XYZ file of C-alpha atoms in Angstrom:
613
model
C -13.752 13.049 38.075
C -11.342 13.819 40.909
C -7.865 12.786 42.021
C -7.648 10.707 45.154
C -4.489 10.348 47.212
C -3.922 7.128 49.146
C -1.176 6.363 51.658
C 0.305 3.010 52.675
C 2.826 2.278 55.382
C 5.544 -0.324 54.977
C 5.423 -2.282 58.256
C 9.042 -3.415 57.992
C 10.662 0.027 57.738
C 7.841 2.407 58.620
C 8.115 4.361 55.359
C 4.839 5.825 54.130
C 4.180 5.608 50.374
C 1.569 7.651 48.583
C -0.027 7.239 45.173
C -2.672 9.058 43.187
C -5.636 7.796 41.204
C -8.100 9.474 38.870
C -11.492 8.404 40.186
C -14.959 8.656 38.650
C -18.271 8.647 40.549
C -21.251 6.869 39.009
C -24.645 5.535 40.049
C -24.993 1.769 40.025
C -27.774 -0.624 41.018
C -26.824 -0.305 44.663
C -26.516 3.485 44.643
C -23.525 5.848 44.166
C -20.233 4.135 43.521
C -16.654 5.062 42.579
C -14.294 3.427 40.098
C -10.635 3.997 39.274
C -10.150 5.427 35.778
C -6.353 5.884 35.779
C -3.465 4.996 38.047
C -1.342 8.177 38.199
C 1.534 6.965 40.345
C 3.040 9.491 42.748
C 2.409 13.134 41.820
C 4.763 15.716 43.302
C 2.441 18.710 42.903
C 0.552 20.984 45.266
C -2.824 19.795 46.500
C -4.409 22.905 44.951
C -3.182 21.743 41.514
C -4.752 18.306 41.873
C -8.163 19.812 41.110
C -6.803 21.520 37.964
C -5.105 18.313 36.858
C -8.309 16.300 37.284
C -10.110 18.885 35.135
C -7.404 18.668 32.464
C -7.539 14.857 32.423
C -11.335 14.889 32.232
C -11.023 17.230 29.255
C -8.594 14.819 27.576
C -11.165 12.038 27.818
C -13.906 14.240 26.374
C -11.683 15.706 23.635
C -12.035 19.373 24.603
C -9.665 22.087 25.849
C -9.918 23.965 29.146
C -8.733 27.341 30.353
C -5.978 25.606 32.331
C -4.308 24.512 29.049
C -3.223 28.113 28.479
C -2.982 29.263 32.102
C -0.623 26.527 33.266
C 1.390 24.946 30.368
C 3.481 22.717 32.673
C 0.351 21.201 34.214
C -1.166 20.755 30.739
C 1.967 18.887 29.610
C 1.762 16.620 32.656
C -1.857 15.840 31.737
C -0.805 15.036 28.165
C 1.986 12.709 29.338
C -0.317 10.896 31.756
C -3.010 10.510 29.107
C -0.512 9.129 26.539
C 0.686 6.595 29.122
C -2.937 5.631 29.779
C -3.617 5.214 26.043
C -0.540 3.007 25.685
C -1.602 0.809 28.612
C -5.104 0.467 27.179
C -3.778 -0.502 23.752
C -1.454 -3.019 25.368
C -4.393 -4.564 27.246
C -6.420 -4.723 24.022
C -3.554 -6.329 22.105
C -3.002 -8.856 24.897
C -6.710 -9.679 24.979
C -6.783 -10.004 21.175
C -3.735 -12.256 21.166
C -5.140 -14.483 23.909
C -8.408 -14.886 22.016
C -6.445 -16.395 19.114
C -4.190 -18.679 21.096
C -3.949 -22.301 20.042
C -1.971 -24.205 22.633
C -0.415 -27.498 21.623
C 1.714 -29.945 23.534
C 4.807 -30.320 21.393
C 8.128 -32.124 21.455
C 10.498 -29.191 21.940
C 13.507 -31.392 21.214
C 12.180 -32.032 17.708
C 11.434 -28.411 16.721
C 13.330 -27.353 13.606
C 13.044 -25.043 10.621
C 13.140 -25.661 6.893
C 12.696 -23.874 3.577
C 14.428 -20.755 4.879
C 14.210 -17.989 2.268
C 15.411 -14.375 2.141
C 12.573 -11.884 2.513
C 13.653 -8.322 3.355
C 14.973 -6.891 0.081
C 12.263 -8.739 -1.862
C 9.552 -6.997 0.168
C 11.006 -3.593 -0.658
C 11.551 -4.437 -4.324
C 7.978 -5.637 -4.825
C 6.492 -2.647 -3.007
C 8.447 -0.144 -5.101
C 7.632 -2.080 -8.278
C 4.018 -1.176 -7.544
C 4.697 2.263 -6.091
C 6.536 3.697 -9.110
C 3.889 2.435 -11.517
C 5.428 -0.707 -13.014
C 2.388 -2.756 -11.982
C 0.083 -0.402 -13.890
C 2.406 -0.435 -16.903
C 2.335 -4.235 -17.074
C -1.452 -4.189 -16.782
C -1.611 -1.835 -19.776
C 0.486 -4.142 -21.971
C -1.155 -6.858 -23.999
C 0.523 -9.743 -22.180
C -0.602 -12.710 -20.099
C -0.685 -12.846 -16.300
C 2.131 -15.418 -16.319
C 4.283 -13.083 -18.414
C 3.597 -10.197 -16.017
C 4.634 -12.334 -13.054
C 7.868 -13.465 -14.718
C 8.740 -9.859 -15.666
C 8.309 -8.860 -12.014
C 10.478 -11.766 -10.930
C 13.237 -10.899 -13.383
C 13.398 -7.154 -12.580
C 13.158 -7.557 -8.802
C 15.741 -10.371 -8.923
C 18.170 -8.039 -10.697
C 17.624 -5.522 -7.880
C 18.009 -8.007 -5.022
C 20.441 -10.632 -6.347
C 22.046 -9.490 -9.624
C 23.684 -12.067 -11.809
C 23.287 -14.110 -14.956
C 19.911 -15.611 -15.850
C 21.049 -19.057 -14.701
C 22.260 -17.810 -11.311
C 19.041 -15.801 -10.918
C 16.934 -18.884 -11.627
C 18.871 -20.886 -9.005
C 18.408 -18.069 -6.496
C 14.668 -17.840 -7.143
C 14.109 -21.578 -6.906
C 16.348 -22.253 -3.906
C 17.030 -19.136 -1.853
C 14.430 -16.374 -2.215
C 10.871 -15.886 -0.970
C 10.063 -13.852 -4.114
C 8.173 -16.766 -5.756
C 6.007 -16.942 -2.611
C 5.407 -13.185 -2.718
C 4.455 -13.443 -6.408
C 2.420 -16.610 -5.862
C 4.577 -18.652 -8.260
C 3.995 -22.339 -7.503
C 6.091 -23.877 -10.291
C 9.821 -24.163 -10.860
C 11.155 -21.324 -13.041
C 13.360 -22.418 -15.915
C 15.781 -20.788 -18.330
C 13.380 -20.750 -21.282
C 10.776 -18.812 -19.271
C 13.277 -16.021 -18.684
C 14.526 -15.943 -22.249
C 10.966 -15.619 -23.597
C 10.314 -12.744 -21.210
C 13.585 -11.070 -22.222
C 12.520 -11.114 -25.863
C 9.136 -9.650 -24.913
C 10.728 -6.822 -22.901
C 12.807 -5.740 -25.893
C 9.679 -5.417 -28.034
C 7.990 -3.329 -25.317
C 11.073 -1.260 -24.359
C 10.008 2.081 -25.812
C 6.443 1.778 -24.523
C 7.596 0.770 -21.024
C 10.096 3.655 -20.729
C 7.607 6.258 -21.960
C 4.923 5.154 -19.494
C 7.429 4.825 -16.653
C 8.601 8.398 -17.173
C 5.052 9.739 -17.366
C 4.201 8.007 -14.076
C 7.394 9.029 -12.294
C 7.049 12.639 -13.418
C 3.696 12.675 -11.603
C 5.268 11.097 -8.526
C 8.467 13.155 -8.311
C 7.626 16.355 -10.174
C 8.631 18.109 -13.382
C 12.061 17.254 -14.785
C 14.257 20.371 -14.737
C 17.562 18.732 -15.640
C 18.565 15.883 -17.909
C 21.947 14.365 -17.099
C 23.402 12.482 -20.041
C 26.390 10.172 -20.247
C 27.657 7.069 -21.988
C 29.410 3.983 -20.650
C 30.336 0.563 -21.949
C 30.797 -2.907 -20.551
C 32.435 -6.028 -21.823
C 31.081 -9.320 -23.114
C 32.600 -12.632 -22.047
C 33.117 -15.174 -24.829
C 33.468 -14.874 -28.593
C 30.043 -13.233 -29.101
C 29.957 -14.290 -32.762
C 26.213 -13.640 -33.082
C 26.208 -10.229 -31.439
C 25.941 -7.277 -33.807
C 26.522 -4.784 -30.983
C 29.787 -6.283 -29.786
C 32.709 -4.166 -31.017
C 36.268 -3.566 -29.888
C 36.876 -0.096 -28.505
C 38.125 1.848 -25.503
C 36.886 -0.059 -22.474
C 35.867 1.785 -19.302
C 37.057 -1.275 -17.346
C 40.359 -1.598 -19.283
C 39.111 -4.821 -20.917
C 40.261 -4.082 -24.443
C 40.635 -7.837 -25.005
C 36.831 -8.271 -24.982
C 34.055 -7.084 -27.252
C 32.189 -4.118 -25.818
C 28.607 -2.882 -25.832
C 27.633 0.707 -24.944
C 24.789 2.078 -22.842
C 23.630 5.691 -23.094
C 21.468 6.766 -20.191
C 19.635 9.948 -19.259
C 18.622 10.577 -15.641
C 16.945 13.584 -14.050
C 18.221 15.735 -11.195
C 16.865 13.242 -8.635
C 18.729 10.359 -10.273
C 15.537 8.828 -11.722
C 16.147 7.256 -15.182
C 14.432 9.000 -18.085
C 15.677 7.207 -21.166
C 18.235 4.613 -22.215
C 19.739 3.495 -25.494
C 21.846 0.399 -26.156
C 24.537 0.959 -28.784
C 27.561 -0.624 -30.410
C 30.635 -0.945 -28.245
C 32.749 1.364 -30.392
C 30.157 4.153 -30.382
C 31.867 7.486 -29.713
C 30.429 9.766 -27.061
C 29.969 12.869 -29.251
C 28.050 10.998 -31.977
C 25.657 9.394 -29.478
C 23.931 12.610 -28.434
C 22.170 13.132 -31.773
C 20.485 9.723 -31.542
C 19.337 10.430 -27.985
C 17.974 13.896 -28.835
C 16.136 12.461 -31.839
C 14.312 10.110 -29.493
C 13.800 12.634 -26.689
C 12.342 15.203 -29.084
C 9.437 12.854 -29.737
C 8.614 12.378 -26.063
C 6.922 15.592 -24.998
C 5.237 13.838 -22.086
C 8.643 13.649 -20.384
C 8.990 17.382 -20.049
C 5.597 19.094 -20.129
C 5.683 22.543 -21.692
C 9.231 23.482 -20.725
C 12.209 21.505 -21.941
C 14.825 20.823 -19.292
C 18.508 21.705 -19.223
C 20.915 19.034 -20.473
C 24.005 18.575 -18.314
C 26.975 16.771 -19.916
C 30.611 16.017 -19.309
C 33.314 17.302 -21.655
C 33.498 13.999 -23.542
C 30.182 14.734 -25.277
C 30.326 18.539 -25.373
C 31.679 19.114 -28.885
C 30.915 22.383 -30.609
C 28.606 20.562 -33.030
C 26.721 18.915 -30.168
C 26.235 22.226 -28.349
C 24.810 23.737 -31.529
C 22.565 20.691 -31.887
C 21.244 21.097 -28.330
C 20.459 24.778 -28.930
C 18.679 24.040 -32.220
C 16.427 21.536 -30.431
C 15.379 24.100 -27.814
C 17.321 22.624 -24.893
C 19.514 24.638 -22.545
C 22.881 23.162 -21.584
C 25.517 23.141 -18.854
C 28.873 21.533 -19.688
C 32.566 21.598 -18.878
C 34.410 22.937 -21.920
C 35.633 20.069 -24.107
C 38.946 21.779 -24.845
C 40.797 22.834 -21.733
C 39.426 26.362 -21.657
C 40.981 26.942 -18.231
C 44.326 27.936 -19.799
C 42.615 30.948 -21.407
C 41.904 32.255 -17.900
C 45.198 31.372 -16.260
C 45.749 34.934 -14.993
C 42.432 34.839 -13.140
C 43.215 31.470 -11.579
C 46.776 32.451 -10.581
C 46.475 36.071 -9.499
C 42.843 37.092 -8.991
C 41.634 34.610 -6.363
C 40.063 37.473 -4.379
C 37.553 38.038 -7.206
C 36.150 34.497 -6.791
C 33.133 33.552 -4.677
C 33.708 30.820 -2.068
C 31.404 27.791 -1.890
C 31.489 25.458 1.106
C 32.588 25.878 4.724
C 35.020 22.958 4.915
C 38.516 24.273 4.174
C 39.600 20.970 2.583
C 36.642 20.919 0.203
C 36.202 24.570 -0.747
C 35.381 25.573 -4.305
C 35.968 29.052 -5.711
C 33.772 30.252 -8.588
C 33.734 33.342 -10.777
C 30.913 34.492 -13.048
C 31.933 35.649 -16.555
C 29.028 36.636 -18.840
C 29.413 36.602 -22.622
C 27.213 37.059 -25.676
C 26.338 33.333 -25.849
C 25.484 32.879 -22.188
C 27.800 32.450 -19.221
C 31.119 30.910 -18.274
C 31.916 30.017 -14.693
C 35.559 29.661 -13.657
C 35.888 26.975 -10.965
C 38.761 26.079 -8.689
C 38.418 23.091 -6.374
C 40.964 22.640 -3.591
C 40.306 18.904 -3.246
C 40.440 18.425 -7.021
C 43.747 20.335 -7.126
C 45.255 18.046 -4.485
C 44.036 14.965 -6.341
C 45.372 16.111 -9.731
C 48.685 17.152 -8.177
C 49.026 13.741 -6.531
C 48.283 11.912 -9.787
C 50.730 14.019 -11.778
C 53.460 13.635 -9.156
C 53.212 9.850 -9.432
C 53.288 10.047 -13.226
C 56.257 12.416 -13.080
C 58.181 10.120 -10.724
C 57.561 7.134 -13.003
C 58.438 9.108 -16.116
C 61.714 10.358 -14.621
C 62.513 6.902 -13.286
C 61.982 5.393 -16.749
C 64.034 8.146 -18.416
C 66.905 7.729 -15.948
C 67.023 3.991 -16.639
C 67.393 4.680 -20.367
C 69.988 7.395 -19.648
C 71.983 4.979 -17.470
C 71.993 2.361 -20.224
C 73.272 5.003 -22.655
C 75.932 6.094 -20.174
C 77.009 2.480 -19.557
C 77.105 1.940 -23.353
C 74.639 -0.952 -23.226
C 72.219 1.079 -25.342
C 73.778 3.370 -27.966
C 72.091 2.781 -31.319
C 70.037 5.887 -32.234
C 67.074 3.883 -33.515
C 66.947 1.683 -30.430
C 67.244 4.700 -28.118
C 64.408 6.423 -29.964
C 62.252 3.296 -29.680
C 62.854 3.133 -25.910
C 62.082 6.835 -25.520
C 58.990 6.492 -27.705
C 57.624 3.744 -25.483
C 58.220 5.895 -22.409
C 56.515 8.913 -23.988
C 53.489 6.810 -25.007
C 53.136 5.658 -21.384
C 53.182 9.183 -19.917
C 52.110 11.578 -22.715
C 50.601 14.170 -20.338
C 54.012 14.558 -18.636
C 56.321 14.028 -21.614
C 54.842 16.912 -23.593
C 56.232 19.325 -20.985
C 59.831 18.133 -21.451
C 62.289 18.475 -24.317
C 64.535 15.433 -24.757
C 68.079 16.341 -25.881
C 70.100 13.589 -27.555
C 73.861 13.866 -28.089
C 75.498 11.604 -30.681
C 79.029 10.868 -31.862
C 80.192 12.858 -34.889
C 79.291 11.074 -38.114
C 78.132 7.949 -36.212
C 74.596 6.807 -35.275
C 75.703 6.297 -31.691
C 74.142 8.114 -28.741
C 76.566 9.402 -26.130
C 74.061 10.932 -23.681
C 70.456 12.004 -23.240
C 69.043 14.734 -21.022
C 65.756 16.503 -20.191
C 64.906 20.183 -20.468
C 61.770 21.243 -18.613
C 59.435 23.574 -20.523
C 57.581 26.570 -19.028
C 54.299 24.813 -19.855
C 54.844 22.487 -16.867
C 54.579 25.437 -14.484
C 51.386 26.559 -16.190
C 50.002 23.036 -15.875
C 50.606 22.975 -12.127
C 48.986 26.405 -11.809
C 45.780 24.952 -13.288
C 45.412 21.981 -10.957
C 41.769 21.868 -9.828
C 40.722 24.468 -12.400
C 37.931 24.018 -14.913
C 35.419 26.119 -16.822
C 31.680 25.473 -16.949
C 29.848 26.817 -19.988
C 26.093 27.368 -20.246
C 23.621 29.309 -22.364
C 21.698 30.268 -19.205
C 21.965 34.001 -18.547
C 19.735 34.298 -15.479
C 21.656 32.089 -13.022
C 24.411 32.946 -10.546
C 27.823 31.295 -10.597
C 26.904 29.170 -7.562
C 23.587 28.079 -9.113
C 25.353 27.005 -12.315
C 28.002 25.117 -10.334
C 25.318 23.400 -8.211
C 23.473 22.314 -11.358
C 26.618 20.922 -12.934
C 27.460 18.973 -9.781
C 24.222 17.007 -10.222
C 26.049 15.169 -13.017
C 27.306 12.953 -10.208
C 23.806 11.438 -10.279
C 24.415 9.831 -13.669
C 27.859 8.670 -12.536
C 26.178 7.058 -9.518
C 23.674 5.474 -11.911
C 26.448 3.802 -13.887
C 28.217 2.790 -10.681
C 25.028 1.179 -9.382
C 24.276 -0.490 -12.705
C 27.731 -2.036 -12.962
C 28.176 -2.910 -9.312
C 24.857 -3.370 -7.529
C 22.714 -4.430 -10.500
C 25.038 -6.833 -12.271
C 25.452 -4.969 -15.556
C 28.912 -6.436 -16.069
C 30.133 -8.740 -17.344
C 27.677 -9.882 -20.018
C 27.688 -13.605 -20.773
C 25.121 -13.604 -23.591
C 26.256 -14.200 -27.151
C 23.186 -13.037 -29.094
C 22.231 -9.416 -29.779
C 18.693 -9.580 -28.401
C 19.884 -11.298 -25.222
C 22.504 -8.584 -24.624
C 19.927 -5.815 -25.143
C 17.523 -7.526 -22.748
C 20.234 -7.955 -20.099
C 21.066 -4.235 -20.190
C 17.427 -3.130 -20.279
C 16.498 -5.287 -17.267
C 19.358 -3.645 -15.354
C 18.003 -0.203 -16.296
C 14.498 -1.189 -15.130
C 15.971 -2.461 -11.858
C 17.734 0.900 -11.504
C 14.316 2.588 -11.632
C 13.521 0.711 -8.415
C 16.931 1.323 -6.831
C 16.907 5.079 -7.484
C 13.368 5.415 -6.094
C 14.324 3.475 -2.947
C 17.439 5.557 -2.305
C 15.502 8.762 -3.040
C 12.851 7.892 -0.431
C 15.490 6.933 2.152
C 17.429 10.161 1.526
C 14.285 12.217 2.201
C 14.372 10.805 5.727
C 18.083 11.492 6.125
C 19.299 7.954 5.377
C 22.077 8.347 2.766
C 23.100 4.672 2.659
C 23.399 2.967 -0.715
C 21.135 0.121 -1.734
C 23.900 -2.491 -1.394
C 24.244 -1.559 2.300
C 20.485 -1.725 2.858
C 20.415 -5.081 1.087
C 23.075 -6.494 3.421
C 21.235 -5.272 6.518
C 18.066 -7.058 5.376
C 19.742 -10.413 4.638
C 18.844 -11.954 7.993
C 15.123 -11.169 7.707
C 13.729 -14.427 6.380
C 10.670 -16.515 5.740
C 10.852 -20.001 7.289
C 8.818 -23.128 7.917
C 8.782 -24.255 11.549
C 8.356 -28.018 11.924
C 7.318 -29.796 15.146
C 5.402 -32.846 16.385
C 2.588 -32.665 18.966
C 1.601 -35.179 21.662
C -0.687 -36.939 19.156
C 2.330 -37.472 16.873
C 0.893 -35.094 14.279
C 3.487 -33.234 12.204
C 2.865 -29.459 12.039
C 4.317 -27.068 9.454
C 4.025 -23.356 10.234
C 5.168 -21.010 7.473
C 5.954 -17.602 8.961
C 8.203 -14.537 8.679
C 10.885 -13.777 11.231
C 10.578 -10.695 13.435
C 12.604 -7.824 11.919
C 15.609 -6.702 13.926
C 15.635 -3.040 15.077
C 17.712 -1.758 12.151
C 15.581 -3.702 9.673
C 12.396 -2.425 11.278
C 13.667 1.169 11.011
C 14.233 0.698 7.252
C 10.736 -0.721 6.770
C 9.203 2.154 8.733
C 11.164 4.740 6.730
C 9.927 3.215 3.457
C 6.450 2.317 4.782
C 6.900 -1.382 3.969
C 4.528 -4.041 5.316
C 4.975 -7.800 5.229
C 1.662 -8.991 3.792
C 2.565 -12.675 3.800
C 0.339 -14.423 6.318
C 1.235 -17.195 8.726
C 0.252 -20.590 7.270
C -0.352 -23.643 9.465
C -0.723 -27.150 8.079
C -0.873 -30.579 9.679
C 0.778 -32.759 7.051
C 0.395 -36.185 8.642
C 1.446 -38.326 11.577
C 4.578 -40.184 12.521
């Protein structure tokens, strides 16, 4: 091969243009001939380098390296760029030729072209792919259930991921809005009874499904080093007369007027669910841990040979629970249940220079100090952002407390409120509203001699209020690990945000609340389906995060809304009615998501002639 330079003159302006071609000599029937292998455009290089470049390009075609690759890197890069451009052009020609070979031209009435049966597609594609990818397909195959039951379980779990809601709203969505039935090859209308039967089946298989899911996901994502445990509750709409789990208690959503049901969940350090337990709504956090450990102790396949560290918030970290964790062979990392920070107030106030700084952002710096003891380690932590937040909250409470007190004091001064009992009732109400502030003030009441009449009330601030402000942003992490640094312990504790994100996703993105079911088994099934959907959600977000995409699933879901499956309807010149079922072309942002998750649309184009006008 050699590079040939050709020159052409523009007759209108006299400018001479040159271009280069890679040419190959060959022997044909009529003797030696030449053919153009590549159009190279205009090359601004010395004529002496044209020979080297032709050698480099010839080597690219034969798949070998030459001495020029090392001797002249810039020329080698030019050869690579030219060859890539050539490969792209060749592929484009092949694709064009392939497309033209499949063309089916019809004369159609363009004024009558329309679409019908438009169904959402994007989020369903991702949900179904991850259902298979994280092993749920294999788990269903291992259960002794029918193919119809498997399909309905897929539909119910993926629906909770894509369009969370009640069973009735999910059924309407599946039948009228989603392409999921087409993806699952469901050709009948789904009804309420189908879903209820599947819900009952899922409850019976709950323990088996969770154990197999964890075994599969441990293989996919690696050994579990941390277990993050927490408890939440949600409320039930209606009377819930037939629900044994429904109990009144302290609602996380401030819905103390409704019966509650609790969900205990354990996730690993990647946010992947490990275990869940559905409990009565008045179940206290400290008591719950024993039940969870009893179940986890029987599941050795979750951990392998080494048991992970359990990370908990202070609500569950009672002394009895910590002893229980140790007796079961688990390590732990917790914030002290009692406010242990006050025992180290001198360190927090005066010895800041002995703390290690974590983080470069001044507004979000954390200071930590390592304090070993005979039982393990304590880490003193001081967060600047947490201090600002706590100070802001307390300032609002203080303003409201003082405002309420001053109103009572003014009524006493104006003699509209003087009876001792009534004054005490008013003050008691105020104290019950702001107990964290009121405990730092002494209320002084002056009365008339020998009469139950109040003449004035005043406040006396205690020294404890100054100590409280000195401990804004301060907390103490306790662990029985002795081989970790203060920063490592703090980093491990911060992973507890994963379980908080799990609950946030369950309640918001996966429709955990509210619950409309009135029977116990229906409530359990509703919660368990949400947990199974969270398996998919956490895996999706984990894969996106590996590529640097930190968006939440709800954002991804919104981006994919416009990617749809539709039926195009038109009439040809023979008055035949054509229906073409096809998927829309993904928009750039949608395509980027699919590429990041390696998602393919496997639904094929379907063409039917359904009759004539």
